[in-house]
Coordinates of C-alpha atoms and ligand atoms in Angstrom, one line a residue:
X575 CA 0.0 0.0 0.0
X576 CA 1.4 3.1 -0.8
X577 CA 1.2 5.1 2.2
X578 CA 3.8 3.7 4.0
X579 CA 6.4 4.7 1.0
X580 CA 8.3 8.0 0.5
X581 CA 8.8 7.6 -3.3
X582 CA 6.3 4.6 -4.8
X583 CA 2.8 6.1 -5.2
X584 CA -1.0 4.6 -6.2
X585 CA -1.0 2.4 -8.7
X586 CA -2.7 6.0 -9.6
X587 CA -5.1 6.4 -12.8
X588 CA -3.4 6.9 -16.1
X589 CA -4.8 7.8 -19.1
X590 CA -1.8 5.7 -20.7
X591 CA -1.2 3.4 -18.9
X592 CA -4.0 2.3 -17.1
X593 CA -3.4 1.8 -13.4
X594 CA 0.6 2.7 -13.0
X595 CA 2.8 2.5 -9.7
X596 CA 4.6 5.7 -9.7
X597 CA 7.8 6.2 -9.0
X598 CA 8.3 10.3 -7.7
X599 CA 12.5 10.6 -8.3
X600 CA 12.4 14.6 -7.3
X601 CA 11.1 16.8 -4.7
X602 CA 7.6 18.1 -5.4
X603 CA 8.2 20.6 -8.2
X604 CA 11.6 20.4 -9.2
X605 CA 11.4 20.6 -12.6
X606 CA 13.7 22.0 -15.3
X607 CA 10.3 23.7 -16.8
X608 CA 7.5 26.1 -15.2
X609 CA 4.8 25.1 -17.8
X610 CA 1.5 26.6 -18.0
X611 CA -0.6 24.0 -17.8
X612 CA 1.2 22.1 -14.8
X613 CA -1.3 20.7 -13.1
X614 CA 0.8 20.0 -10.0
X615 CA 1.1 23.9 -9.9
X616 CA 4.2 26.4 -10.2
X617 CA 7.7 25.0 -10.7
X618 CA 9.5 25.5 -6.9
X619 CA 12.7 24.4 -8.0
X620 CA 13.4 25.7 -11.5
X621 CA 16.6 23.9 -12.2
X622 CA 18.8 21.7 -14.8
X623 CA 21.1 20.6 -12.6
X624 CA 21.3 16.8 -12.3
X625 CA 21.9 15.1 -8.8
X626 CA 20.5 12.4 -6.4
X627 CA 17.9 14.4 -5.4
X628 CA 16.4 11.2 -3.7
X629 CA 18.2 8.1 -2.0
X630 CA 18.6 5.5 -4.6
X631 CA 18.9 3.6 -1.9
X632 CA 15.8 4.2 -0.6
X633 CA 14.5 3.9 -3.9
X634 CA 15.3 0.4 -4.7
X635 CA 14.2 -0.8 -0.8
X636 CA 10.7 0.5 -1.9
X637 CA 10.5 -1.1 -5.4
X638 CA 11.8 -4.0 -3.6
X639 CA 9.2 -4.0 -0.9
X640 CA 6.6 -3.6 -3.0
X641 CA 7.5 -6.7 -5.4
X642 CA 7.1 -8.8 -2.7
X643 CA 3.6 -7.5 -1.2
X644 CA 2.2 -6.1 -4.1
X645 CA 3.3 -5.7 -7.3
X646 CA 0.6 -5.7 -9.3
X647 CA 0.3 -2.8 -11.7
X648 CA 0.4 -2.2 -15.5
X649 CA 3.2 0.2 -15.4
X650 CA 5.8 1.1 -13.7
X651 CA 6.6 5.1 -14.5
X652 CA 9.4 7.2 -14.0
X653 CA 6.7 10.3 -13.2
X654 CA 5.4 12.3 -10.4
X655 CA 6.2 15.9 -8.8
X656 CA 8.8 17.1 -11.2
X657 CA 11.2 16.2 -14.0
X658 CA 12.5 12.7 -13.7
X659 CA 15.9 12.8 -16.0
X660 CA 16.7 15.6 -13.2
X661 CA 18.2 12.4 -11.3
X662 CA 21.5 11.4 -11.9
X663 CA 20.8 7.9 -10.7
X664 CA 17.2 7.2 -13.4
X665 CA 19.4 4.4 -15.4
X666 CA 20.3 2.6 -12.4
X667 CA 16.8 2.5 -11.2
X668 CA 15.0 1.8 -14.3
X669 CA 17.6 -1.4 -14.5
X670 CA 16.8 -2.5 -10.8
X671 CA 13.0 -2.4 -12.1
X672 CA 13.9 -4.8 -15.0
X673 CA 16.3 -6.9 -13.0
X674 CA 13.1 -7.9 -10.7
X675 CA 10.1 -7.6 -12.9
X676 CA 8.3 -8.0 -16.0
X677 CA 6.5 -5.0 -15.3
X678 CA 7.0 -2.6 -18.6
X679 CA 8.9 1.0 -17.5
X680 CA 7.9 3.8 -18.5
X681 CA 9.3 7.2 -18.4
X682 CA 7.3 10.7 -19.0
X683 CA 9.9 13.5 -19.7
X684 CA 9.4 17.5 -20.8
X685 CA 12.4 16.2 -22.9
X686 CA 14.9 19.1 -21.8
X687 CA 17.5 17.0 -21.0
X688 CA 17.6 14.8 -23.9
X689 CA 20.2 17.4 -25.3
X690 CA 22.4 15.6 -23.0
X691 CA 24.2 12.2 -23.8
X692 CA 24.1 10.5 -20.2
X693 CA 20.1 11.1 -20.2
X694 CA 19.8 10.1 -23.7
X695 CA 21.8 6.7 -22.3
X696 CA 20.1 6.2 -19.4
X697 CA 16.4 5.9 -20.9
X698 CA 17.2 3.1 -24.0
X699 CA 16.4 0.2 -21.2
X700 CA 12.7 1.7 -20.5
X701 CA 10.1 0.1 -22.6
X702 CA 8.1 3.6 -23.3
X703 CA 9.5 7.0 -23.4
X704 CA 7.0 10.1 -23.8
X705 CA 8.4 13.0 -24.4
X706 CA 6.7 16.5 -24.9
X707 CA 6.5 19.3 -27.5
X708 CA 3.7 22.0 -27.5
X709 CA 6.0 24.9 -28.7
X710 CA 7.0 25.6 -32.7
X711 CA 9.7 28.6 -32.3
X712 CA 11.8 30.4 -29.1
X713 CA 8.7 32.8 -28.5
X714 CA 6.4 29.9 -27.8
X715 CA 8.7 27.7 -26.1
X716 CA 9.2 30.4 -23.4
X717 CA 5.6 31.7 -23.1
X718 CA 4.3 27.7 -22.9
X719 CA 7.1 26.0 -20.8
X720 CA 8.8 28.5 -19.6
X721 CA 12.2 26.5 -19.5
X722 CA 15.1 26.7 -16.8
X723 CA 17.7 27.9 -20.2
X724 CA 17.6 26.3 -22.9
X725 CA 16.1 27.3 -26.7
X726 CA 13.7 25.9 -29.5
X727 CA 16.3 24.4 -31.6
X728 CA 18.2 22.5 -28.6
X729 CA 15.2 21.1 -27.5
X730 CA 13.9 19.4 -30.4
X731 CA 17.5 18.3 -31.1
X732 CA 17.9 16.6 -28.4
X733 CA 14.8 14.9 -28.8
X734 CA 15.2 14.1 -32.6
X735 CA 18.4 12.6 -31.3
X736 CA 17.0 10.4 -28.5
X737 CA 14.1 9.2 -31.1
X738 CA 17.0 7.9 -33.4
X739 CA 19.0 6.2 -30.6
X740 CA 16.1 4.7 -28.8
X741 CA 14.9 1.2 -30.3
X742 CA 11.4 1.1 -27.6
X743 CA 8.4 2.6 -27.8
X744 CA 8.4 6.6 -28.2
X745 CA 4.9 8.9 -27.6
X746 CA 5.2 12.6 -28.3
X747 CA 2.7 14.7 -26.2
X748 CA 1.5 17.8 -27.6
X749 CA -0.3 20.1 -25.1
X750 CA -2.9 22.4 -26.6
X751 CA -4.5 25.6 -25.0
X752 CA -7.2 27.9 -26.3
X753 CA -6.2 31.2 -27.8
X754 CA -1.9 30.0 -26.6
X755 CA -1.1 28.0 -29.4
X756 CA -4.5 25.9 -30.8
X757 CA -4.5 27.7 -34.1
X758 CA -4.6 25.6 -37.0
X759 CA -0.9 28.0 -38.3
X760 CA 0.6 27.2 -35.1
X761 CA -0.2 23.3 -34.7
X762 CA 1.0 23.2 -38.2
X763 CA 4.2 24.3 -37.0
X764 CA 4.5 21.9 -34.1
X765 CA 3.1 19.0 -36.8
X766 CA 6.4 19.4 -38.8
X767 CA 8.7 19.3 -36.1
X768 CA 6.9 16.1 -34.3
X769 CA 7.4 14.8 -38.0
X770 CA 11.1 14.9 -37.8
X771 CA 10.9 13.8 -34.0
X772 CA 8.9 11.0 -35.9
X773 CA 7.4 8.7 -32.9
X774 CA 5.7 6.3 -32.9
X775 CA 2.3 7.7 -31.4
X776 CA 1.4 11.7 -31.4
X777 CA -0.7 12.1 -28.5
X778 CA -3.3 15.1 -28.3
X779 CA -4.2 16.7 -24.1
X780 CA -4.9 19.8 -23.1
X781 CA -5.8 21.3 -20.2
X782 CA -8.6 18.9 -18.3
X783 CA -7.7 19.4 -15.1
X784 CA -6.8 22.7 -12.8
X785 CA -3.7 24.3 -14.3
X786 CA 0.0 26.3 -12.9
X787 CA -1.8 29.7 -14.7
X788 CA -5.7 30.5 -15.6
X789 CA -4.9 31.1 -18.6
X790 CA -4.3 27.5 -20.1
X791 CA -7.6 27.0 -21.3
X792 CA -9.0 23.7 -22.4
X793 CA -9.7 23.2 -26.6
X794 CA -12.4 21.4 -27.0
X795 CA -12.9 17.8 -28.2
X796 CA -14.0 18.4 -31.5
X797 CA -11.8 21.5 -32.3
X798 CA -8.7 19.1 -31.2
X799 CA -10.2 16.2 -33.5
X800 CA -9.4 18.7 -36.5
X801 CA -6.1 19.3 -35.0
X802 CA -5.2 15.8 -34.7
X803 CA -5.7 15.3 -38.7
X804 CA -3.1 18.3 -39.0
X805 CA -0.2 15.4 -37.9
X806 CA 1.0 12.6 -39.7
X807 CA 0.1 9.9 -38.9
X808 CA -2.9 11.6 -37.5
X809 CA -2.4 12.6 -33.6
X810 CA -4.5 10.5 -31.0
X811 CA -6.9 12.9 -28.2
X812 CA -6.0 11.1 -25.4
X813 CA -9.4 10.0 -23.8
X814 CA -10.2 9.5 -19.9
X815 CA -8.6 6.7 -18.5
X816 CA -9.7 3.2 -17.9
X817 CA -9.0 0.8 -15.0
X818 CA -8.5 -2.8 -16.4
X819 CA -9.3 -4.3 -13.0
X820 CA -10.1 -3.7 -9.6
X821 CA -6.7 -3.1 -7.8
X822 CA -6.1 -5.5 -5.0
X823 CA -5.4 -3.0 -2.1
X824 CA -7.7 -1.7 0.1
X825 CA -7.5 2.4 0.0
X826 CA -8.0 4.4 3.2
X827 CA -7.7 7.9 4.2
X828 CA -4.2 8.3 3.8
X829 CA -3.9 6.6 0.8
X830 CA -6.4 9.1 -1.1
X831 CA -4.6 11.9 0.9
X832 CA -1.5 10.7 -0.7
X833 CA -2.8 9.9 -4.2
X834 CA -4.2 13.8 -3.7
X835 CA -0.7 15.1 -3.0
X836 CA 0.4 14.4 -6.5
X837 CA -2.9 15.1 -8.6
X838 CA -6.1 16.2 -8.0
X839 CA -8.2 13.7 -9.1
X840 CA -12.8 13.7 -9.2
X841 CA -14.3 11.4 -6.6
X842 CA -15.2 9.3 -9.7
X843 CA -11.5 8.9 -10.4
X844 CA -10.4 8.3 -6.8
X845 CA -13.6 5.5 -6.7
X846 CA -11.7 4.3 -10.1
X847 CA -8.3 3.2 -9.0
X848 CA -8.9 2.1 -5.5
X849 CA -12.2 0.1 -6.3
X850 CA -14.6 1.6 -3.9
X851 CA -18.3 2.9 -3.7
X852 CA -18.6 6.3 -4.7
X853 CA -20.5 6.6 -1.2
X854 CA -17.4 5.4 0.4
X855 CA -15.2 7.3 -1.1
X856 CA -16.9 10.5 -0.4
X857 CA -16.9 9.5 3.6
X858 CA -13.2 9.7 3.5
X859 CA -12.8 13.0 1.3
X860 CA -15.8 14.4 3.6
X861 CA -13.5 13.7 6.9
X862 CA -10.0 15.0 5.1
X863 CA -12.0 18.5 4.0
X864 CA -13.3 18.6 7.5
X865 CA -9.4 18.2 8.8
X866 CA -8.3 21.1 6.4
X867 CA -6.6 18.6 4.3
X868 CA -7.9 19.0 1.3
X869 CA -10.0 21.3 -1.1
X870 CA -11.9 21.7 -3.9
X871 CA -11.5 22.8 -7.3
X872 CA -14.2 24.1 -9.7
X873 CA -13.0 22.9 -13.1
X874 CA -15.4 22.5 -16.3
X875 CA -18.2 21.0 -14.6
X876 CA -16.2 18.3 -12.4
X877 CA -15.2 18.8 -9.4
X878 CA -11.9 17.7 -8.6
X879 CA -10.4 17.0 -4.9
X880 CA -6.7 18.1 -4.5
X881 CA -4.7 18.3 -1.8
X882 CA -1.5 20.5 -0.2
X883 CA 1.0 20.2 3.2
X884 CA 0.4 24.1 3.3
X885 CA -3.4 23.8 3.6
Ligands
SF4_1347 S1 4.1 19.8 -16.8 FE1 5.8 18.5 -16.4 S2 7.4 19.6 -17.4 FE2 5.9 21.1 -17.2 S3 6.3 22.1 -15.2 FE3 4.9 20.4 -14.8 S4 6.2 18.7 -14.2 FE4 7.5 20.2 -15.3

């Protein structure tokens, strides 16, 4: 159960990958970009700077832990409050993962670091990569992601690079906002650099859930089905997750509180992942409001629960 780690979280809902262990290599925030449309908020710890920002140690006692008691999910991903490649040690840990399971890896990177050759190295052993690319020039790049320092062209040269080096499975997210950069010109733009990227899936989101700034407004569904037939092959909306299976852990009111930490997520998608009645699920977020330990959020008709240390 995931309460009683430091760095393993859920298995959490994934639009992806279905129901995914998380594995949260960085302090919350640290991230090499400020984007928009975080949903985990603003960037804390705007950085490039590569280190053991968590024990590997620690790390590999948790995976290891949670073989034995657990270890049942569909995915294993590199993922959770801020840039992954940011740690030194992400090869070493994505090796330990295949060492002890047949549990694919996945890794979802903003792709910054891809410029450099270690990173590049370190992700070939992970079954899926995503990487990310919602800008077309400088100007964008900076308004969108609002990156540590780095520029347009590095960026989508170290990511061309990683595509040809890497013999798994690559997805390229592209993250569209209303009014930012959702008109036809400007997709067009992104379309023929994701073509020279050239991964195997183009992946369509935008901004479904509460966002870093107000102004990364969601596109709609039909406005990003047109979109999706400006890429070739033709870009896929990610849709709302599905859980294959009931997961075989009982949740209580630590585990949603933890779950809450890292995304807010609708009582519907907390009732999802954990297998509980809707009812049930409600008691606990009812009790953690009550405590001050979460809040809500008013976001297009859904209300989503999230949760903060500082509340
Ligand atoms: S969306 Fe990802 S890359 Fe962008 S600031 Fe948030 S954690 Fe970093």
């Amino acid at each position: 159960m995931s309460q009683k780690y430091k760095h393993l979280f859920g298995p959490v809902p994934s639009r992806r990958f279905n129901r995914s262990l998380g594995v949260d290599l960085t302090p919350f925030k640290t991230c090499c970009f400020d984007c928009i449309f975080c949903q985990l908020g603003k960037t804390l710890n705007l950085t490039n700077t590569r280190k053991e920002y968590v024990s590997t140690k620690e790390i590999k006692y948790e995976l290891d832990d949670w073989f034995e008691k657990d270890g049942q999910a569909d995915y294993i991903t590199m993922a959770g409050s801020g840039e992954p490649t940011l740690h030194t040690d992400i090869g070493e840990i994505i090796s330990h993962i295949k060492a002890k399971s047949c549990i694919p890896v996945a890794v979802l990177t903003n792709g910054y670091l891809l410029q450099n050759n270690e990173v590049r190295k370190s992700l070939l052993k992970a079954d899926t990569v995503k990487i990310s690319l919602s800008a077309w020039d400088n100007s964008s790049l900076q308004l969108i992601n609002r990156p540590y320092d780095t520029n347009f062209d590095a960026l989508v040269e170290g990511e061309v690079s990683f595509a040809k080096e890497y013999k798994g499975t690559l997805w390229l997210e592209v993250f569209l906002m209303e009014g930012i950069n959702s008109d036809p010109e400007q997709v067009k733009q992104i379309a023929k650099y994701a073509q020279q990227i050239s991964p195997n899936k183009i992946q369509l989101n935008t901004s479904v859930r509460p966002t870093a700034e107000a102004c990364a407004k969601k596109v709609s569904y039909e406005k990003l089905k047109t979109l999706s037939e400006i890429f070739t092959p033709n870009a896929e909306i990610i849709a709302d997750f599905i859980i294959s299976e009931t997961p075989k852990f009982i949740a209580d009111e630590n585990a949603i509180y933890e779950m809450l930490l890292r995304r807010p997520c609708t009582l519907k998608q907390i009732s999802d992942v954990f297998g509980m009645h809707l009812n049930e699920v409600a008691k606990y977020t009812g009790k953690l409001q009550k405590d001050g330990k979460i809040k809500t959020i008013r976001q297009y008709d859904e209300t989503y629960y999230s949760a903060s240390k500082d509340f």
